[in-house]
Coordinates of C-alpha atoms and ligand atoms in Angstrom, one line a residue:
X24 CA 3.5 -24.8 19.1
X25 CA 4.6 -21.4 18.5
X26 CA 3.2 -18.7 20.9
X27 CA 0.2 -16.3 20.0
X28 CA 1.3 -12.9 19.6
X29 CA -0.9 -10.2 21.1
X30 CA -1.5 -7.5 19.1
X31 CA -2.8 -3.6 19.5
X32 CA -4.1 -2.2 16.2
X33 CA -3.4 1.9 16.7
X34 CA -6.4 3.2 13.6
X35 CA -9.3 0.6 13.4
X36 CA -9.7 2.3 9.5
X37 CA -9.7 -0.2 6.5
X38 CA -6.0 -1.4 7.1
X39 CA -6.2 -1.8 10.7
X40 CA -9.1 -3.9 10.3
X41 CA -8.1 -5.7 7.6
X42 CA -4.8 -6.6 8.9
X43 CA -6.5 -7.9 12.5
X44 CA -8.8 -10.7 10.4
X45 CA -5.5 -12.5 9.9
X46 CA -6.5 -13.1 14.1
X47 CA -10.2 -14.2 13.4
X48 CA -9.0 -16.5 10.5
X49 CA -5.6 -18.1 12.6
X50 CA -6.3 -17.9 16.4
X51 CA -3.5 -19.8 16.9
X52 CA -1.2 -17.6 16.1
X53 CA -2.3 -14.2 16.5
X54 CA -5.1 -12.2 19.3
X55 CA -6.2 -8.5 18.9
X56 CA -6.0 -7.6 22.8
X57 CA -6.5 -3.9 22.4
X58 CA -7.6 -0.9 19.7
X59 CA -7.2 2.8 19.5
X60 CA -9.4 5.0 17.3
X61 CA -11.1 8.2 17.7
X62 CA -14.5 7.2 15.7
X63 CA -16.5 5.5 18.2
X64 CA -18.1 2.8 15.9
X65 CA -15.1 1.7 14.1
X66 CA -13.3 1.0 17.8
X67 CA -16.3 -0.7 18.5
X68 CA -16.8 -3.0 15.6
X69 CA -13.2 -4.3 16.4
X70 CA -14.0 -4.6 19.8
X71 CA -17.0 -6.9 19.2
X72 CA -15.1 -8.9 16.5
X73 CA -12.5 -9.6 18.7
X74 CA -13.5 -10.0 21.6
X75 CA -11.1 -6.9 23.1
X76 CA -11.3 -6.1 27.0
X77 CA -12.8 -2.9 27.4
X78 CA -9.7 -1.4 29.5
X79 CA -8.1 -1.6 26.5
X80 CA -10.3 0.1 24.0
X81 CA -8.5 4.0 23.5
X82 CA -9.8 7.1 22.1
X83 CA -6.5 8.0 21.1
X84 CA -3.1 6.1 20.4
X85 CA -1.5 8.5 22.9
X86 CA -3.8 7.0 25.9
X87 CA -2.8 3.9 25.0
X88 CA 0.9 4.3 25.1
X89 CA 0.0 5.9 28.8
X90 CA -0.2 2.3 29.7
X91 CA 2.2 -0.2 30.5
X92 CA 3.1 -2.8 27.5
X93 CA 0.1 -5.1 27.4
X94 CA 1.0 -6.5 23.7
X95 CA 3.7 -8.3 22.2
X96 CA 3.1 -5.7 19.1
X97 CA 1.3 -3.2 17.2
X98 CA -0.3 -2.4 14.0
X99 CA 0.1 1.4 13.3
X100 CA -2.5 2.0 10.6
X101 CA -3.3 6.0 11.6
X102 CA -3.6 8.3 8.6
X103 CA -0.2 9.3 6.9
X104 CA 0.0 12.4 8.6
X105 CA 0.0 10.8 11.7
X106 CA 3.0 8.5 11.6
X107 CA 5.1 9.7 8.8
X108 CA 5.5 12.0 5.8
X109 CA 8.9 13.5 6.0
X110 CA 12.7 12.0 5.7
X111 CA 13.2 12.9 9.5
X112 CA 10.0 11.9 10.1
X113 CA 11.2 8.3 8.7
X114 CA 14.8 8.8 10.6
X115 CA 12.9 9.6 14.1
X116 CA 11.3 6.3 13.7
X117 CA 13.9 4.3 12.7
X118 CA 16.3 5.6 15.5
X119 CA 14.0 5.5 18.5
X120 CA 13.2 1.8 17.6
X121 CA 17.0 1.6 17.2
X122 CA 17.3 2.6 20.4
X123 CA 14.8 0.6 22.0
X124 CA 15.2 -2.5 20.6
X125 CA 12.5 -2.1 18.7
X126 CA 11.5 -4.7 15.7
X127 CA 10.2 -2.4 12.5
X128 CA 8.7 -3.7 10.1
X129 CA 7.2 -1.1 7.1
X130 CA 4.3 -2.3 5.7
X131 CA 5.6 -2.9 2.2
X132 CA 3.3 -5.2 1.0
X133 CA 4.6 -6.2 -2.5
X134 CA 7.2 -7.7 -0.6
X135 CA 6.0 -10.5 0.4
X136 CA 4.1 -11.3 -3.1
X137 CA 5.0 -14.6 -4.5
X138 CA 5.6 -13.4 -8.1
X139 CA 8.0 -10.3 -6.4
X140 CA 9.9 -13.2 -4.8
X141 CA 9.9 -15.3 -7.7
X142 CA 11.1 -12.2 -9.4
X143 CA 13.9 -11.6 -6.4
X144 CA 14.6 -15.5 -6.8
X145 CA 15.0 -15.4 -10.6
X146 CA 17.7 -12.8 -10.5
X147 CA 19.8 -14.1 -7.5
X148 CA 19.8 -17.0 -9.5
X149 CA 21.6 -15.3 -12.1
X150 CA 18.4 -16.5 -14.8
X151 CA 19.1 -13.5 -16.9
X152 CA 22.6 -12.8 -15.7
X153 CA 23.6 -9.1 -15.0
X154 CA 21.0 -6.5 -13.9
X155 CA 20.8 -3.9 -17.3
X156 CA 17.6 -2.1 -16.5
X157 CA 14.1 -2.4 -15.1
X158 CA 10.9 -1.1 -16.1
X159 CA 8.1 -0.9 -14.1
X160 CA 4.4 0.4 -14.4
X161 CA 2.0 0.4 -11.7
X162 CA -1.5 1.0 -13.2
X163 CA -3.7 2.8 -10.4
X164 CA -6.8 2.4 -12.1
X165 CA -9.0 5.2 -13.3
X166 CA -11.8 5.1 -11.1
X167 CA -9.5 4.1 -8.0
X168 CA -7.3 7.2 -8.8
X169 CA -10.4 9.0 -8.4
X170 CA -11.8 7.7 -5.4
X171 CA -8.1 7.9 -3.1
X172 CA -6.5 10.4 -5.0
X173 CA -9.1 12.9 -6.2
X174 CA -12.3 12.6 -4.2
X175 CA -10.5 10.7 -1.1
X176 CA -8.1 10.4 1.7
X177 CA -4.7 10.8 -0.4
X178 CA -6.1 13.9 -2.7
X179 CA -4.2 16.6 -0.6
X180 CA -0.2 17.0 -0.4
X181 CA -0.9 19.1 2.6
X182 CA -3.7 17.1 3.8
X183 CA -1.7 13.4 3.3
X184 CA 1.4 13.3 0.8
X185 CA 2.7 13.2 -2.5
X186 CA 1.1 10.3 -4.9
X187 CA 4.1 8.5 -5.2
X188 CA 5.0 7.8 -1.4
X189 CA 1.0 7.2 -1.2
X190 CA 0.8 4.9 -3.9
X191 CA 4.1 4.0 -5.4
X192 CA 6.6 3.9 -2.6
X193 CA 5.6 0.1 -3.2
X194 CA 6.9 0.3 -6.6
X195 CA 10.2 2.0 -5.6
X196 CA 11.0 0.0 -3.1
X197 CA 10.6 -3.1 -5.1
X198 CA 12.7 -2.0 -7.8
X199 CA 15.2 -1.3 -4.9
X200 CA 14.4 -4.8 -4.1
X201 CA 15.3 -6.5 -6.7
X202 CA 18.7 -4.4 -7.8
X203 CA 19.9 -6.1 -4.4
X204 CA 22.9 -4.6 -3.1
X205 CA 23.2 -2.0 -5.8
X206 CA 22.4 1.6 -4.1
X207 CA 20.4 4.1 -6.4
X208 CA 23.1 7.0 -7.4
X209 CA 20.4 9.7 -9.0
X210 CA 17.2 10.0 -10.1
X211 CA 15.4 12.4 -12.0
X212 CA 11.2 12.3 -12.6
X213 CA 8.3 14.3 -14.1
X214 CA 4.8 14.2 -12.8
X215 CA 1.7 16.2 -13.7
X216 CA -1.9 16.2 -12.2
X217 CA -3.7 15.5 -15.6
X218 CA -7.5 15.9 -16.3
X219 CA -8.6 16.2 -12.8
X220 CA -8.8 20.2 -12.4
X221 CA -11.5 23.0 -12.9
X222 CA -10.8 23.6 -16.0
X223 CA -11.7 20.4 -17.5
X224 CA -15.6 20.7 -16.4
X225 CA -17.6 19.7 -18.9
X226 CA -19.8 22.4 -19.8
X227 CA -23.7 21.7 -17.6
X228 CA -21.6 19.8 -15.1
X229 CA -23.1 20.1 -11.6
X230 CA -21.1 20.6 -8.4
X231 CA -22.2 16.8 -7.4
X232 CA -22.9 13.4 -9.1
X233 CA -26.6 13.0 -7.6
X234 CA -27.5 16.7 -9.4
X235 CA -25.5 16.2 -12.2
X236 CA -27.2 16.1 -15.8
X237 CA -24.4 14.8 -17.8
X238 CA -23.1 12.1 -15.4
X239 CA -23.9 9.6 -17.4
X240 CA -21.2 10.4 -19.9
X241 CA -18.6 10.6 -16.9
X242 CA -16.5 7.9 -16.1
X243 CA -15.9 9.4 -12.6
X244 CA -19.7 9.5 -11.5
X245 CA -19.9 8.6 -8.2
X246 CA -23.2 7.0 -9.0
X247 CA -21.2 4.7 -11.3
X248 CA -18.1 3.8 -8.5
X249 CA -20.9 3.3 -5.3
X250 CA -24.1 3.6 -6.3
X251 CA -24.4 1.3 -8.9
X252 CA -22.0 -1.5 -6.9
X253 CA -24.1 -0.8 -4.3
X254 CA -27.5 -1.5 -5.9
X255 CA -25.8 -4.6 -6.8
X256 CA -25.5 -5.4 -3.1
X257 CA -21.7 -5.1 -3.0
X258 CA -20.6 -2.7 0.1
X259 CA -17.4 -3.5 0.6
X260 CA -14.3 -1.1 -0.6
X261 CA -14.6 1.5 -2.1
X262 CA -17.9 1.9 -1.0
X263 CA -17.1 1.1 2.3
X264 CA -15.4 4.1 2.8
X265 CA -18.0 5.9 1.8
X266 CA -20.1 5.4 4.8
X267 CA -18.4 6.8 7.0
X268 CA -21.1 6.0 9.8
X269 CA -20.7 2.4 10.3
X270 CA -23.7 1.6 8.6
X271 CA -23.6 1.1 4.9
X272 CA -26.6 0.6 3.0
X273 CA -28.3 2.2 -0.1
X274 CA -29.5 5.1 2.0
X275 CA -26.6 5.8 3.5
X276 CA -24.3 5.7 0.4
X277 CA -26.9 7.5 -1.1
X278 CA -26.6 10.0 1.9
X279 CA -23.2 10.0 2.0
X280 CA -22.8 11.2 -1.8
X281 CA -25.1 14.0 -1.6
X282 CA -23.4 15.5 1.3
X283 CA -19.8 14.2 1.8
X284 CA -16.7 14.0 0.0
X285 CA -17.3 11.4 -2.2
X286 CA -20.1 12.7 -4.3
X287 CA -18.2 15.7 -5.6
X288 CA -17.3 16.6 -8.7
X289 CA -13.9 15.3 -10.1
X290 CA -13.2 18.4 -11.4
X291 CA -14.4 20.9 -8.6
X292 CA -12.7 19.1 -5.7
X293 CA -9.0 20.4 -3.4
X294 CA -7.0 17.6 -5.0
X295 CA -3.3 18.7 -6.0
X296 CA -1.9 15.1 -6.3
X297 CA -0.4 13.6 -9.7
X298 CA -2.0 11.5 -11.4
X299 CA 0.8 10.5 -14.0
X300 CA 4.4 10.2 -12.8
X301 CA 7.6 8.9 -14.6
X302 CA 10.8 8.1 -12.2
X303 CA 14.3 7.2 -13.7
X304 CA 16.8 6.3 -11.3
X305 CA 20.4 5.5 -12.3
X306 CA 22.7 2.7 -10.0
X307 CA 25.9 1.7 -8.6
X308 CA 27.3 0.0 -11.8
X309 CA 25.1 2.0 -14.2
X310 CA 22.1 -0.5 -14.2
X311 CA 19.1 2.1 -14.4
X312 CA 15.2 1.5 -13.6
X313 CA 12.4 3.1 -15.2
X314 CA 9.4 3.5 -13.3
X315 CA 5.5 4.5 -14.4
X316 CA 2.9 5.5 -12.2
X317 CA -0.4 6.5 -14.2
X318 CA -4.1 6.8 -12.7
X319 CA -6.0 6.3 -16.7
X320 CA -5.5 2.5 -16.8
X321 CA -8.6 -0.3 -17.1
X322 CA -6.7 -2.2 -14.5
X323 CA -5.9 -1.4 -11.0
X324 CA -2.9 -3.0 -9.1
X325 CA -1.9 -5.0 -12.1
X326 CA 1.8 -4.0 -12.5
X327 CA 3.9 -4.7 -15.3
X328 CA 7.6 -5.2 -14.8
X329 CA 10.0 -6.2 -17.5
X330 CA 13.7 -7.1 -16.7
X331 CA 16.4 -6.9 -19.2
X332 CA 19.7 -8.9 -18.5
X333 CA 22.8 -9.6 -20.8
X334 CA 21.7 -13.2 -20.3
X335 CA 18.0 -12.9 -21.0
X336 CA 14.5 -10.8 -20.4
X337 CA 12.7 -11.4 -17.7
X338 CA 8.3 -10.6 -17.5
X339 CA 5.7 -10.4 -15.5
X340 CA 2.5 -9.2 -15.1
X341 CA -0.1 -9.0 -11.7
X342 CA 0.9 -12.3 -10.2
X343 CA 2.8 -14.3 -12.6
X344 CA 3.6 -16.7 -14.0
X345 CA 7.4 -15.0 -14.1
X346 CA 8.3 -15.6 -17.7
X347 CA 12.0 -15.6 -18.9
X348 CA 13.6 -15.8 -22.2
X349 CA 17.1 -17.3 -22.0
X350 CA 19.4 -15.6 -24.8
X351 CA 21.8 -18.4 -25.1
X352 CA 19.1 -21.5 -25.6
X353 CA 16.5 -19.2 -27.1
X354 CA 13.5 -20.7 -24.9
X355 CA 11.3 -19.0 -22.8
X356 CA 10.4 -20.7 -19.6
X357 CA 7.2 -19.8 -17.2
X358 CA 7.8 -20.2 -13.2
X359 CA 4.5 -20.6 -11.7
X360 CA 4.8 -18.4 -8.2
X361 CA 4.4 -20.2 -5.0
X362 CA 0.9 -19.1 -3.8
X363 CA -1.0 -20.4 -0.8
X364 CA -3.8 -23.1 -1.4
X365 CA -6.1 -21.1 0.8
X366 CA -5.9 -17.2 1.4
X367 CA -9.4 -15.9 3.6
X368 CA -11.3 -13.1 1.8
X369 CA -10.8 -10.7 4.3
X370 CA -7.2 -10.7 3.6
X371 CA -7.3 -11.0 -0.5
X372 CA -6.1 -7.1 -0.8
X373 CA -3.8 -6.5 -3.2
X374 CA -4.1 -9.8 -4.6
X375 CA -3.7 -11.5 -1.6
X376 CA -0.6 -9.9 -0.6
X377 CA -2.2 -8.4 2.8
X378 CA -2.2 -12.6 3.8
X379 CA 1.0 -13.0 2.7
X380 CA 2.8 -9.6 4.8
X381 CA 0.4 -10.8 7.6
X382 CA 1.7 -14.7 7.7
X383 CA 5.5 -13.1 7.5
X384 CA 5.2 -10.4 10.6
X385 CA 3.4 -13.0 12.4
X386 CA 5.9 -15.6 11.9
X387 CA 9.3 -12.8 12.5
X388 CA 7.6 -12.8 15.6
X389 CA 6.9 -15.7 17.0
X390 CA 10.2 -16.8 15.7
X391 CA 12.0 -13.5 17.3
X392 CA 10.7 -13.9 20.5
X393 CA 12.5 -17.6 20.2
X394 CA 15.7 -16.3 19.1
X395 CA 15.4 -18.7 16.1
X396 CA 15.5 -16.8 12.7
X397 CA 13.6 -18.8 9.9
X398 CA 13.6 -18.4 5.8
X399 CA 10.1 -16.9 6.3
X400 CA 11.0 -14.1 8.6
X401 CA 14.0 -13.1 7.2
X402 CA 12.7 -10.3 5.4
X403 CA 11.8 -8.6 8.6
X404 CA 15.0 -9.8 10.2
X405 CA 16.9 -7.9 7.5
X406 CA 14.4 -4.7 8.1
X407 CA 15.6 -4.7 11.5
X408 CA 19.3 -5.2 11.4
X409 CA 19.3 -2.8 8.1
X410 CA 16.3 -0.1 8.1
X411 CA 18.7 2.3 8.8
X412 CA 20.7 1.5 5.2
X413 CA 17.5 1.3 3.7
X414 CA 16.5 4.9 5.0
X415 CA 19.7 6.6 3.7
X416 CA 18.9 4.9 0.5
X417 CA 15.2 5.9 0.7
X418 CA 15.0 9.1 1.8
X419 CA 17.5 10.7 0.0
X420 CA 15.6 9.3 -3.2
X421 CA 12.0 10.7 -2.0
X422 CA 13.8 14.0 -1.4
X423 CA 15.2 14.4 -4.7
X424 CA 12.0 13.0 -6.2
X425 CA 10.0 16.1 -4.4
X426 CA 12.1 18.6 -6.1
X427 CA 12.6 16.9 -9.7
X428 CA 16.1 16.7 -9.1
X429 CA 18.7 15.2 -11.2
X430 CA 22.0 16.1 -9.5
X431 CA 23.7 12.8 -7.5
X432 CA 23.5 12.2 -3.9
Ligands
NAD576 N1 0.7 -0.8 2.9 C1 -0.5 -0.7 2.2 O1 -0.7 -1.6 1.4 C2 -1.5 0.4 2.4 C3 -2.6 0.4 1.6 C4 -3.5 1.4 1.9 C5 -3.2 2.4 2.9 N2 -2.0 2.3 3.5 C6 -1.7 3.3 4.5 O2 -2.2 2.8 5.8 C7 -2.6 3.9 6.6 C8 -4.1 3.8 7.0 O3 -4.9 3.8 5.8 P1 -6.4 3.4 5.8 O4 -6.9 3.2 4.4 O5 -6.7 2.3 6.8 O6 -7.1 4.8 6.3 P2 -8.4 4.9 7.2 O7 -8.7 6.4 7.1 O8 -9.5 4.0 6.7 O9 -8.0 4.5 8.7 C9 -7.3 5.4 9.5 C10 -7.8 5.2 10.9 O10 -7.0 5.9 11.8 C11 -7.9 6.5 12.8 N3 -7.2 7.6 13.6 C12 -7.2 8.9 13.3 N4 -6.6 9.5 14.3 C13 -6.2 8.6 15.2 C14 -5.5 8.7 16.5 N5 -5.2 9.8 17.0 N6 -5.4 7.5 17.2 C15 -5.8 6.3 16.7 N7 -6.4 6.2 15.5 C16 -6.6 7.3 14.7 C17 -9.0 7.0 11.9 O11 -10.2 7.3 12.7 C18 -9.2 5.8 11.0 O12 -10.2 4.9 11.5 C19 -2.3 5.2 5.8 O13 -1.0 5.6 6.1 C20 -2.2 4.7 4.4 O14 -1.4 5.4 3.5 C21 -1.2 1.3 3.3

């Protein structure tokens, strides 16, 4: 049997958490033996779940790191600010792992999504034959762009970051993905903050949901996003975040929306995010990608992505199945994507894709510390060994993104 790896989660916030289930649910294979968080009851609440000694229950993730190694690894889910925002941010972290022998693995969940790897499958394959373009939408959802991205954590470039690393760095670094060994040459994009400023009060709007008069013709109440799904008895995200406390019932949602963050106004709050951005990016062999990021969409998560080929077109929406058309026989086939029989609930975020990044680091672990690379852990073997290509590729890209550039890098 493989051994267990121990694990400290550094930010017991909804990733942290999340991510440490993948313990409660497969004992075998993974034990949460220590936790770092400022907020007293989140700390806690992973403490009790899991059973964690108390010596190693931290304040801060630099008390932690005062102690000698006491895991085999650890979860870094601290708030963006706090691990990294900036190219040499990115590059500081790459190269002190480099230098200490460091496995990194970025948490880019998508990756690990049966219909991406379908997708990846497809084209190594050859199924539509040369790489012409890709275009790629990822919907946020209209009241989720409002939640993160107006009302919540991500709102604030200065606060967090831009929307696109937030939200879409996913998106980029699938496309990325799937052009293989093609590097991106330029890039140009256009983003706007739409709808979500001052000036588009409506008239007798209130400063906050609970006092507001015309709320009910607002599709960004907060009554509608966590009152309402409370009243219903449903507490989990979003509203989760909203009760900050630790305890979440109807009072304290209702509390928490008549004094904090999330009952303000859409339209009177310090958001500066986009909520619409368009990225084209040209590559080596003048394939090109098209990329959409917009917030105003009925479904959240659900991307789109259609691949042209000189062989054929290849689609597929949320989690497949991956449909492509073949231009020589003129059929269209469906591949189903290889998803688990059983995913626990705890770890069914972004349509199960948490499980599925959790089952991979796991398993580049276990199989690391053997010294026996597998199929399933190559992904994070090829993080390691090529981060640092990744990084010129990626950071070069964000930075031109910032600054709307079009010139080649
Ligand atoms: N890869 C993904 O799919 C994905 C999805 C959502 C968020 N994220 C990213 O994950 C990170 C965490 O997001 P979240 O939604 O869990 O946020 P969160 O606010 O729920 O959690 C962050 C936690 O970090 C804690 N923290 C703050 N300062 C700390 C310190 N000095 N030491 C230790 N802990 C500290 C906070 O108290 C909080 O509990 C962010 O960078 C976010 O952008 C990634």
């Amino acid at each position: 049997m493989p051994p267990c790896v121990t694990v400290l989660i550094i930010g017991a916030g909804c990733r942290g958490k999340r991510y440490s289930y993948f313990a409660v649910h497969f004992p075998n294979r993974m034990k949460v033996v220590g936790v770092a968080d400022p907020r007293a009851f989140a700390r806690n609440d992973l403490q009790k779940i899991h059973s964690i000694d108390k010596k190693n229950v931290f304040n801060d993730w630099k008390v932690a790191t005062e102690r000698e190694r006491f895991a085999d690894a650890v979860i870094i889910a601290t708030p963006d600010r706090l691990h990294k925002v900036t190219p040499e941010d990115c590059k500081e972290i790459v190269s002190v792992c480099a230098a200490n022998n460091v496995m990194l693995a970025v948490c880019h969940v998508l990756r690990y999504y049966p219909a991406s790897l379908k997708i990846k499958e497809l084209l190594d394959a050859g199924a539509i034959g040369d790489i012409c373009h890709i275009q790629h939408l990822e919907p946020v959802g209209f009241w989720h762009f409002a939640h993160s991205f107006v009302r919540g954590n991500w709102r604030n470039e200065a606060e967090s970051t831009f929307s696109l690393l937030a939200k879409s760095c996913h998106d980029i670094d699938l496309i990325n993905f799937w052009m293989g060994d093609k590097r991106c040459l330029k890039v140009s994009s256009f983003g706007s903050l739409s709808h979500f400023t001052n000036e588009h009060k409506p008239k007798g709007a209130a400063s906050r949901c609970l006092d507001c008069s015309v709320e009910q013709t607002c599709p960004y109440s907060a009554k509608k996003i966590y009152l309402q799904r409370a009243e219903k008895g449903y507490f989990n995200w979003p509203v989760s975040v909203v009760c900050n406390s630790g305890v979440c019932d109807i009072e304290a949602v209702t509390e928490a929306l008549r004094s904090g963050p999330y009952g303000r106004c859409v339209y009177e709050c310090d958001n500066d995010v986009v909520s619409n951005q368009v990225v084209n990016m040209e590559f080596e062999g003048g394939a090109t990608a098209a990329f959409t990021m917009m917030a105003f969409t009925e479904r959240l998560g659900t991307r789109k992505t259609t691949i042209y080929g000189t062989k054929g077109e290849l689609f597929c929406a949320g989690g497949g199945p991956v449909q492509v058309f073949d231009f020589c026989t003129r059929e269209k086939t469906a591949y189903p994507t290889n998803k688990s029989a059983f995913i626990p609930s705890h770890l069914m975020g972004h349509d199960g894709a948490d499980y599925y990044l959790m089952d991979s680091f796991i398993s580049a672990l276990t199989v690391s510390s053997l010294c026996q690379p597998c199929h399933k852990c190559r992904d994070f073997h090829n993080n390691r060994h090529s981060i640092k290509a990744a990084m010129v590729a990626e950071v070069p890209l964000f930075r031109h993104l910032i600054h709307h550039s079009t010139s080649p890098f």
